[in-house]
mmCIF file of C-alpha atoms in Angstrom:
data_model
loop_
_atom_site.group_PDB
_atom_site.id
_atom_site.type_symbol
_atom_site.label_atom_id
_atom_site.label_comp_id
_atom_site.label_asym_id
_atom_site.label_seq_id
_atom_site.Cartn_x
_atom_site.Cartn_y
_atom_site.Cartn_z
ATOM 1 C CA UNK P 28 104.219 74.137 89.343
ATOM 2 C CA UNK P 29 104.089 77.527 88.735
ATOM 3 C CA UNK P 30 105.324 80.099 91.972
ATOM 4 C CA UNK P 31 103.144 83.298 92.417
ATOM 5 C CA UNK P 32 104.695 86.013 92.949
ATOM 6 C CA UNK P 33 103.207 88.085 95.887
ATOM 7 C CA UNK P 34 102.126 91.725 95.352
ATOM 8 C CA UNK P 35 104.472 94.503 97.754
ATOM 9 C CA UNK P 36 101.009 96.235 98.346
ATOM 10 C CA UNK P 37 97.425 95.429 97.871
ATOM 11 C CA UNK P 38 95.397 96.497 94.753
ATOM 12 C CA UNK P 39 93.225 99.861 95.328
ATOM 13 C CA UNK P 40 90.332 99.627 95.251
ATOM 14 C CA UNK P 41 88.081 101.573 92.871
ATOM 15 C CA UNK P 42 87.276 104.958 94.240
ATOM 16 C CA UNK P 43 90.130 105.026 97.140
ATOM 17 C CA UNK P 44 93.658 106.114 96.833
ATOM 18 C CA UNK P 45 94.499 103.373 98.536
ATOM 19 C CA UNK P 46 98.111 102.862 100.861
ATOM 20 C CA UNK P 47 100.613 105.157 99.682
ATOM 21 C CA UNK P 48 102.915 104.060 97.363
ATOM 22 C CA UNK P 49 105.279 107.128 96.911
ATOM 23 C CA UNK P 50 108.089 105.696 98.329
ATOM 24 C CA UNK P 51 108.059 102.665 96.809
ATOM 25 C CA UNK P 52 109.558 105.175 93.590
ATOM 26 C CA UNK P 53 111.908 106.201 95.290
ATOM 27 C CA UNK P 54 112.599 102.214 95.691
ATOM 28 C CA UNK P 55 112.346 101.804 92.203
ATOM 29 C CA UNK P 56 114.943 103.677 90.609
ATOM 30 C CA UNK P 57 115.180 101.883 87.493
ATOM 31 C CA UNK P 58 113.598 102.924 84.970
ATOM 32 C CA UNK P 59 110.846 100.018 83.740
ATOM 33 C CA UNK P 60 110.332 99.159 88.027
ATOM 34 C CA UNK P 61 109.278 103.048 88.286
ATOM 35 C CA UNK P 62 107.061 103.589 85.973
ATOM 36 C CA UNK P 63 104.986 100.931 86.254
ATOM 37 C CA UNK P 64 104.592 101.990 89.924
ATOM 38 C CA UNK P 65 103.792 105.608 89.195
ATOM 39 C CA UNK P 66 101.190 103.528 86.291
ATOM 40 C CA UNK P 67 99.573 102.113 89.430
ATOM 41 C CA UNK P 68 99.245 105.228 91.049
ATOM 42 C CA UNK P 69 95.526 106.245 91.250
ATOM 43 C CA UNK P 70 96.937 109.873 90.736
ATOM 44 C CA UNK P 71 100.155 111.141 90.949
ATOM 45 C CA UNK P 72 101.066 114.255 92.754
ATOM 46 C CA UNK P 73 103.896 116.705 91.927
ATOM 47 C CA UNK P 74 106.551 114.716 93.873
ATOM 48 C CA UNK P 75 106.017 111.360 91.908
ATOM 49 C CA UNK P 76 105.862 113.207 88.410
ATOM 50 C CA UNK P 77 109.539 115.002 89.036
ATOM 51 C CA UNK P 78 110.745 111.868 89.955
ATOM 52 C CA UNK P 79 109.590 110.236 86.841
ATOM 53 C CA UNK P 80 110.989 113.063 85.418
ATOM 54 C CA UNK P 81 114.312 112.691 86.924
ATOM 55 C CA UNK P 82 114.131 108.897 86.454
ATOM 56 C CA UNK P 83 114.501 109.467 82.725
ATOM 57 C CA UNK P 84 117.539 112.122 82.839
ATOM 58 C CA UNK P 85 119.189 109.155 84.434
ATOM 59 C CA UNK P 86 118.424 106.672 81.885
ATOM 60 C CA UNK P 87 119.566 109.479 79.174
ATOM 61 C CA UNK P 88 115.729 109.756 78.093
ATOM 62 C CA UNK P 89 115.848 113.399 77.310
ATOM 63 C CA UNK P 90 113.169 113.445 75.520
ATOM 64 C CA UNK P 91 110.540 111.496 77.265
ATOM 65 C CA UNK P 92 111.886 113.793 80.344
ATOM 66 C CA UNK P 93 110.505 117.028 78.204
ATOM 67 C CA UNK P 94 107.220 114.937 77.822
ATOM 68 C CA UNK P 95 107.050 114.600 81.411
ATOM 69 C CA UNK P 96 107.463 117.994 81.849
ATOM 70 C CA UNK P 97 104.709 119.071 78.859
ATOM 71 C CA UNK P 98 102.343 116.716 80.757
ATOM 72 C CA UNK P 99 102.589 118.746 84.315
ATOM 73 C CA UNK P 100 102.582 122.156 82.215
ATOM 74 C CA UNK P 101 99.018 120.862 81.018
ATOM 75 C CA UNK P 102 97.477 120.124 83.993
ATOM 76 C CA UNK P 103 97.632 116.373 83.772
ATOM 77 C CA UNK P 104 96.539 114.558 87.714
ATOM 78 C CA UNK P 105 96.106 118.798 88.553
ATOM 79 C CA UNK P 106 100.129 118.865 88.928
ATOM 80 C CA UNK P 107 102.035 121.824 88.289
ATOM 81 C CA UNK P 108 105.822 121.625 87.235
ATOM 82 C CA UNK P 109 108.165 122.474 90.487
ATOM 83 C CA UNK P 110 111.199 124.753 90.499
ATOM 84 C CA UNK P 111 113.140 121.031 90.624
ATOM 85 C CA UNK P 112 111.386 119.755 87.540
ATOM 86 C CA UNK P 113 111.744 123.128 85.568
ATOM 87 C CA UNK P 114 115.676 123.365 86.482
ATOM 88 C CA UNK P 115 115.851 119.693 85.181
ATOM 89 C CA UNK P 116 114.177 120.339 82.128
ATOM 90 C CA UNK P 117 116.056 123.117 81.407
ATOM 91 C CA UNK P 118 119.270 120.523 82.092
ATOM 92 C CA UNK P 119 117.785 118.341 79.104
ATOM 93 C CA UNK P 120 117.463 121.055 77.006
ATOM 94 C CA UNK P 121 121.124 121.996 77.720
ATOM 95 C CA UNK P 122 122.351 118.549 76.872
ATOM 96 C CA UNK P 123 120.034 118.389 73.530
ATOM 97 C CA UNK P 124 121.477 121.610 72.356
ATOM 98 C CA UNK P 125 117.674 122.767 71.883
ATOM 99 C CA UNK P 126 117.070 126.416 72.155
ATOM 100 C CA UNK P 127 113.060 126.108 71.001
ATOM 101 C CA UNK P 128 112.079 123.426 73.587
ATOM 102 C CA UNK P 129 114.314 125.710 76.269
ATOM 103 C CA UNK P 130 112.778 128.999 75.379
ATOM 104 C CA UNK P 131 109.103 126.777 75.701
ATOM 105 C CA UNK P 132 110.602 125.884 79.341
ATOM 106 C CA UNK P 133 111.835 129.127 80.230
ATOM 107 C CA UNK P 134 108.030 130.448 79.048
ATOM 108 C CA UNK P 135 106.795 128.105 81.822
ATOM 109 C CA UNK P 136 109.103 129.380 84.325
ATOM 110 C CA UNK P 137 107.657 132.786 84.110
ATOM 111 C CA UNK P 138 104.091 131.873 84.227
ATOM 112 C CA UNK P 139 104.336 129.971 87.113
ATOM 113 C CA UNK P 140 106.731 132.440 88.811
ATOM 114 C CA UNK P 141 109.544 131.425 89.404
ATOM 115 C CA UNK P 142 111.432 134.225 87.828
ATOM 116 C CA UNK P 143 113.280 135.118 91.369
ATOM 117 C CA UNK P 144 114.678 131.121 91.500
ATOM 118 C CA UNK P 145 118.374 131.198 91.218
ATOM 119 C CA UNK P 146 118.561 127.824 90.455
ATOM 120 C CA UNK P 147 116.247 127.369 87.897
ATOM 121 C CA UNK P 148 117.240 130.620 86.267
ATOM 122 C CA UNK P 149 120.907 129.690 85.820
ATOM 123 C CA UNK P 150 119.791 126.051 84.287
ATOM 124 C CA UNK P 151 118.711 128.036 81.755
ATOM 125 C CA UNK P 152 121.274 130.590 81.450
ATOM 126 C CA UNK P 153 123.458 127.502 80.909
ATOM 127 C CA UNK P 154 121.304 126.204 78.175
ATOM 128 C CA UNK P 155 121.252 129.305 76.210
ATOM 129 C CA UNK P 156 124.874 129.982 76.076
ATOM 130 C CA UNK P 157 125.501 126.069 75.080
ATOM 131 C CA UNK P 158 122.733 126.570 72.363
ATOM 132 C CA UNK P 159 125.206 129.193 71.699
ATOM 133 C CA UNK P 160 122.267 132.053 72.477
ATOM 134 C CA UNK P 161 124.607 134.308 74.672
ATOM 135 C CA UNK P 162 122.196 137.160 74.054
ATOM 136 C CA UNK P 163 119.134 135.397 75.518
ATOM 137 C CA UNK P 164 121.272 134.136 78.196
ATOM 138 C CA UNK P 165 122.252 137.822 79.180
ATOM 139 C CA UNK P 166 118.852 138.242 79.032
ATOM 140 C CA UNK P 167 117.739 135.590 81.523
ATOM 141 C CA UNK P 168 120.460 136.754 83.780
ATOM 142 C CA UNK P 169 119.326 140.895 83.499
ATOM 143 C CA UNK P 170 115.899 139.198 84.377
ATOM 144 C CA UNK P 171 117.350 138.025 87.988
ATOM 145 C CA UNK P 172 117.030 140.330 91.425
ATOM 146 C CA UNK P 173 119.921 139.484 93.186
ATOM 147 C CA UNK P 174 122.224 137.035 91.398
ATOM 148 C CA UNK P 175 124.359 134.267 93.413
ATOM 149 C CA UNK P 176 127.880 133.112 92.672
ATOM 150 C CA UNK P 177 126.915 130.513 90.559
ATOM 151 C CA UNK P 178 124.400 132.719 88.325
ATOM 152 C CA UNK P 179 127.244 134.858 87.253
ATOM 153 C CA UNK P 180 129.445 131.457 86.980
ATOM 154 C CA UNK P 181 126.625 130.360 84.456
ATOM 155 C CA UNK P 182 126.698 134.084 82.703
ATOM 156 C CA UNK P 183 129.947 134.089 82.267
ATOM 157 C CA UNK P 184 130.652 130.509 81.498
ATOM 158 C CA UNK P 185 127.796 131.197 78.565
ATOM 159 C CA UNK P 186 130.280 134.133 77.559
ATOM 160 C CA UNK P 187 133.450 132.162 77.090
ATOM 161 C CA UNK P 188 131.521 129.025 75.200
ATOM 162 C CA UNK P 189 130.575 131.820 72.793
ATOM 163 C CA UNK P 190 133.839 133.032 72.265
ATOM 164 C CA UNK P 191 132.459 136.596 73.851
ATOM 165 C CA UNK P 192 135.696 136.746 75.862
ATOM 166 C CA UNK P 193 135.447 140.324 76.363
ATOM 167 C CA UNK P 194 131.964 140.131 77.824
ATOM 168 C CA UNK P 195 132.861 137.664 80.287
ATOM 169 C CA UNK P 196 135.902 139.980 81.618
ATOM 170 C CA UNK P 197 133.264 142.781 81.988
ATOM 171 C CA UNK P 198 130.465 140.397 83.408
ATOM 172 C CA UNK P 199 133.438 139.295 86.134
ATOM 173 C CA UNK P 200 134.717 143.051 87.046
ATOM 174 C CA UNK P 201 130.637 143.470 87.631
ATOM 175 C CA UNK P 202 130.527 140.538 89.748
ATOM 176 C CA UNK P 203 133.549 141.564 92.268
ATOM 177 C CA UNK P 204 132.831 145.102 92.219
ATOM 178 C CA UNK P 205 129.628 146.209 92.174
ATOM 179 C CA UNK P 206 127.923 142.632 93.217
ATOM 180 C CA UNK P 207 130.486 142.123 95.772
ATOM 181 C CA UNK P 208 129.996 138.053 94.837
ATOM 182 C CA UNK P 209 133.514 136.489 95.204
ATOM 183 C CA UNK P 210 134.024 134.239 92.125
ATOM 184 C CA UNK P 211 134.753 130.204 92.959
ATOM 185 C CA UNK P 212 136.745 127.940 90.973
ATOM 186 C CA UNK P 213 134.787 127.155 87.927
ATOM 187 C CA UNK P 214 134.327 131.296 87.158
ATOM 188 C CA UNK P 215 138.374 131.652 87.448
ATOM 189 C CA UNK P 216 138.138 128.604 84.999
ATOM 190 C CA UNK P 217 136.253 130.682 82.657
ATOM 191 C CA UNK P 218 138.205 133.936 83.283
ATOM 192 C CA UNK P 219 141.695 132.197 83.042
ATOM 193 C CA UNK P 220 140.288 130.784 79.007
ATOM 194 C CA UNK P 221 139.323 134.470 78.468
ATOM 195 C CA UNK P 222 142.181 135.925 79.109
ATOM 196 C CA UNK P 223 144.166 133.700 77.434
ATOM 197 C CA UNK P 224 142.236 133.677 74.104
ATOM 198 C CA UNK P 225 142.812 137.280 74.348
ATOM 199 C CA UNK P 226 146.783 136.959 75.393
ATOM 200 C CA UNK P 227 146.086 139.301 78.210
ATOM 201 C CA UNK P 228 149.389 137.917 80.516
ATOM 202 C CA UNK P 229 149.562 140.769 82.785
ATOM 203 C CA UNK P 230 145.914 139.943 84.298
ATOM 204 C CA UNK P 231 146.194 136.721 83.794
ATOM 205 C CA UNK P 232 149.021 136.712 86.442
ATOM 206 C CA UNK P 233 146.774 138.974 88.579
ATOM 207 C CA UNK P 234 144.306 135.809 88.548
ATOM 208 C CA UNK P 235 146.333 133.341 89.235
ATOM 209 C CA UNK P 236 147.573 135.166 92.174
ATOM 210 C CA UNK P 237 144.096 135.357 93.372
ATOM 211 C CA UNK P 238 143.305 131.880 93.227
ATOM 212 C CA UNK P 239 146.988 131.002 95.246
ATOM 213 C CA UNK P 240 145.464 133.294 97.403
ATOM 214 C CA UNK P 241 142.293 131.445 97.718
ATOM 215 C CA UNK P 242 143.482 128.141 97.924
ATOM 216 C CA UNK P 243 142.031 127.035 94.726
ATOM 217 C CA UNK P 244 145.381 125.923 93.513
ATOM 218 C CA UNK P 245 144.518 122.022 93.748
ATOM 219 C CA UNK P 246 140.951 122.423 91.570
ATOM 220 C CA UNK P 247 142.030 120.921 88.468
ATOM 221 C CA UNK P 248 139.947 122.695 86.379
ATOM 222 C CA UNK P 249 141.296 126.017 87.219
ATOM 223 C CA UNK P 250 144.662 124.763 87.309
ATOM 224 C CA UNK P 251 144.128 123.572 83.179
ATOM 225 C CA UNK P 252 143.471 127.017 82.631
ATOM 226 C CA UNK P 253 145.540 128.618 84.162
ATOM 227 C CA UNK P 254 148.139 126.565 82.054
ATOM 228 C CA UNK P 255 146.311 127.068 79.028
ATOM 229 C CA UNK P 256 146.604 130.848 79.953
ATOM 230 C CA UNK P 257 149.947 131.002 80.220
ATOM 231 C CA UNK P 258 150.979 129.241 76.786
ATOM 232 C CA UNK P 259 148.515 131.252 74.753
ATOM 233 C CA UNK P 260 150.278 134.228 76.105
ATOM 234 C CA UNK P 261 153.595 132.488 74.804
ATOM 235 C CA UNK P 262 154.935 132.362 78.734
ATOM 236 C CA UNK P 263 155.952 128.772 78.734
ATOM 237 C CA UNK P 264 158.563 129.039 81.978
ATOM 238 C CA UNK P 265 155.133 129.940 83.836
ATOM 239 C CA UNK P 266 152.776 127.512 82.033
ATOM 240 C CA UNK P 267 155.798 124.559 83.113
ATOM 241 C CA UNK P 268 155.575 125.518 86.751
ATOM 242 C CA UNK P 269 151.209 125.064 86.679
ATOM 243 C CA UNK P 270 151.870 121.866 85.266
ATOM 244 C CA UNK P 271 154.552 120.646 87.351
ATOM 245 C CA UNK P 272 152.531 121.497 90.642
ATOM 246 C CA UNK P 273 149.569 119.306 89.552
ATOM 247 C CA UNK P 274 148.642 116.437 91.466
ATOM 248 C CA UNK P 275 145.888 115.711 88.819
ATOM 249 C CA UNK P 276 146.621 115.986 85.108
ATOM 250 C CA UNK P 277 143.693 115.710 82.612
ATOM 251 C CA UNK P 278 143.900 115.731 78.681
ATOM 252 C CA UNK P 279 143.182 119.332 79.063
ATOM 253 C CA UNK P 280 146.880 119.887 80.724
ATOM 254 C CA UNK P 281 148.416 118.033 78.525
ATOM 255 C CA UNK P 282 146.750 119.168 75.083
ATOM 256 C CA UNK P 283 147.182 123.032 76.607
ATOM 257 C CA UNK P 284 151.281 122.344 77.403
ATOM 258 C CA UNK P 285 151.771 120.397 74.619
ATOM 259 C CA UNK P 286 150.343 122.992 72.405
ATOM 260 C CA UNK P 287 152.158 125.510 73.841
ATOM 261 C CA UNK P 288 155.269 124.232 73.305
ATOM 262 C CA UNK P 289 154.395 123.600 69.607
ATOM 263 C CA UNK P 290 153.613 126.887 68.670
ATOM 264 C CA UNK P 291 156.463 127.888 70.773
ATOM 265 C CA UNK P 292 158.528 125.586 68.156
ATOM 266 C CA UNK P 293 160.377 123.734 71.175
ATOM 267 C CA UNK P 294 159.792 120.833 69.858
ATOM 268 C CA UNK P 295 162.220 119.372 71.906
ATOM 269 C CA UNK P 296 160.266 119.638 74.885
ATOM 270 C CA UNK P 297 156.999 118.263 72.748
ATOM 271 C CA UNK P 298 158.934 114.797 72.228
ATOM 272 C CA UNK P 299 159.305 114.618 75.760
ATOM 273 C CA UNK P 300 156.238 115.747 77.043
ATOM 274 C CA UNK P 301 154.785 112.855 75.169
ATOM 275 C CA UNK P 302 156.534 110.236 76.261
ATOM 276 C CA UNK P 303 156.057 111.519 80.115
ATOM 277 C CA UNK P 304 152.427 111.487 78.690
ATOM 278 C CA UNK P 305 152.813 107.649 77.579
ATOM 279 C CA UNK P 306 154.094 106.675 80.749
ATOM 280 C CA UNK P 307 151.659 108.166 83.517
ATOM 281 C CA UNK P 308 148.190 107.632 80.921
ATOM 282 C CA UNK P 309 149.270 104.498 78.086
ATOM 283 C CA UNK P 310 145.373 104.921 77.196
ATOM 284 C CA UNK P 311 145.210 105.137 73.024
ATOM 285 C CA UNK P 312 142.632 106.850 73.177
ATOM 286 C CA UNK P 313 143.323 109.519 75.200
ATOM 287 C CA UNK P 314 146.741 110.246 73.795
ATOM 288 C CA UNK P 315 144.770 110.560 70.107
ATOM 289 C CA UNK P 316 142.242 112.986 71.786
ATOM 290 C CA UNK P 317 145.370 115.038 73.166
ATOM 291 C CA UNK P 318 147.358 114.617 70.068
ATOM 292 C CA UNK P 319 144.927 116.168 67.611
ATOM 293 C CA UNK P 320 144.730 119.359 68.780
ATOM 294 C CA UNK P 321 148.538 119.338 69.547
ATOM 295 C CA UNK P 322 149.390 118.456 65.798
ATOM 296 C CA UNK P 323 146.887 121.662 64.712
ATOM 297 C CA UNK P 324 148.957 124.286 66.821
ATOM 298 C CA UNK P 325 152.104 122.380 65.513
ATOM 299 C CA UNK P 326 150.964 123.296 61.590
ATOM 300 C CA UNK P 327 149.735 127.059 62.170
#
């Protein structure tokens, strides 16, 4: 005998909108369960299309999430994309490494004005410099009134991915002086890999006193580069001391220290290193993703 199963909500009927059923996709976050909610809906509004939206960033659906977004851009259910949906999109984009659907999203972002939006502005500032654009992510950021911390984070993050080390120093000297925006951990991050790449030691030490003096010392990111400064200058004693004051080590740390050392030729210290490395992380596969880069710096 077969067992109905009973409906959470009644059917609409034709012509009414019926009880809401909003929060029932909120309910359903899996994907399948949501969408055949929003399906029933007799018309979605703007909150149940950015959540369909965000329902397939989740599920890695990057695609379909740029579809969701082209659907609100043309009117569909008389929706029009929100700040949330456009910063997602522009997310996507950032992950797909697609500078023509982003440029397409940031043209929607200025003609539904929301040029001033921090948030939305840096998505994309992100996605340009990761599509490797760092002019057009200049651009987005000249575009912005008063840029946050995390704008000029995303500027000069966009800098340092494109290897435009200097830029990011000048973008950073902007940013304390003349913004008077105090940089967090991730923008030292970025500013500890530029100086490094461009062996400037003595403000590199500058830096690093700056974040003791903040109390950033235990952000592991900014720790990793801070290390990874100090052995691209060639000031191992220094890069040692980082390391030995972490209370998290990533493959980072250990790639940037072991590297040092190589090109240092203390190979010595390298043997070691590794087999400290073996005992506190005996996962093959992150030793061969440190060990790679390590055996490069060894051959130069």
């Amino acid at each position: 005998m077969a067992v109905a199963t009973p409906r959470l909500l009644p059917p609409c009927p034709r012509g009414t909108r019926g009880p809401p059923r909003r929060p029932l996709l909120a309910f359903y976050v899996r994907l399948p369960h949501a969408l055949r909610v929003f399906d029933d809906l007799p018309r979605g509004d703007v909150v149940a299309h950015s959540f369909i939206l965000a329902v397939f960033l989740r599920a890695g659906l990057l695609r379909q999430a740029l579809r969701s977004l082209r659907a609100m851009v043309a009117g569909e259910d008389g929706v029009s994309p929100s700040a949330h949906a456009l910063s997602a999109s522009a997310k996507a984009c950032f992950v797909l490494r697609d500078h023509r659907a982003g440029a397409c999203v940031h043209g929607a972002v200025v003609v539904r004005g929301f040029e001033d939006d921090g948030v939305v502005l840096s998505a994309l500032v992100d996605m340009y410099g990761d599509a490797g654009v760092a002019v057009d992510a200049r651009r987005t950021f000249e575009e912005m009134r008063a840029p946050d911390g995390i704008c000029y984070t995303s500027l000069i993050s966009a800098f340092v991915r494109n290897d435009w080390y200097k830029e990011a120093m000048r973008w950073f000297r902007a940013m304390v002086t003349t913004s008077g925006v105090w940089p967090g951990g991730c923008t030292f991050g970025s500013m500890m890999t530029a100086l490094g790449n461009l062996k400037r030691a003595k403000q590199g030490r500058e830096a690093h006193a700056q974040v003791v003096t903040r109390g950033l010392c235990g952000n592991v990111i900014v720790e990793s580069s801070t290390l990874d400064m100090y052995a691209k200058c060639g000031i191992m004693v220094d890069a040692r001391k980082v390391f030995d004051r972490m209370k998290v080590r990533n493959a980072v740390s250990w790639c940037a220290l072991l590297g040092g050392y190589c090109q240092s030729g203390e190979h010595e210290e390298v043997l070691w290193l590794f087999r400290q490395m073996y005992k506190e992380d005996a996962d093959w596969y992150s030793l061969g993703t440190v060990l790679r880069p390590c055996v490069s710096a060894c051959l130069q």
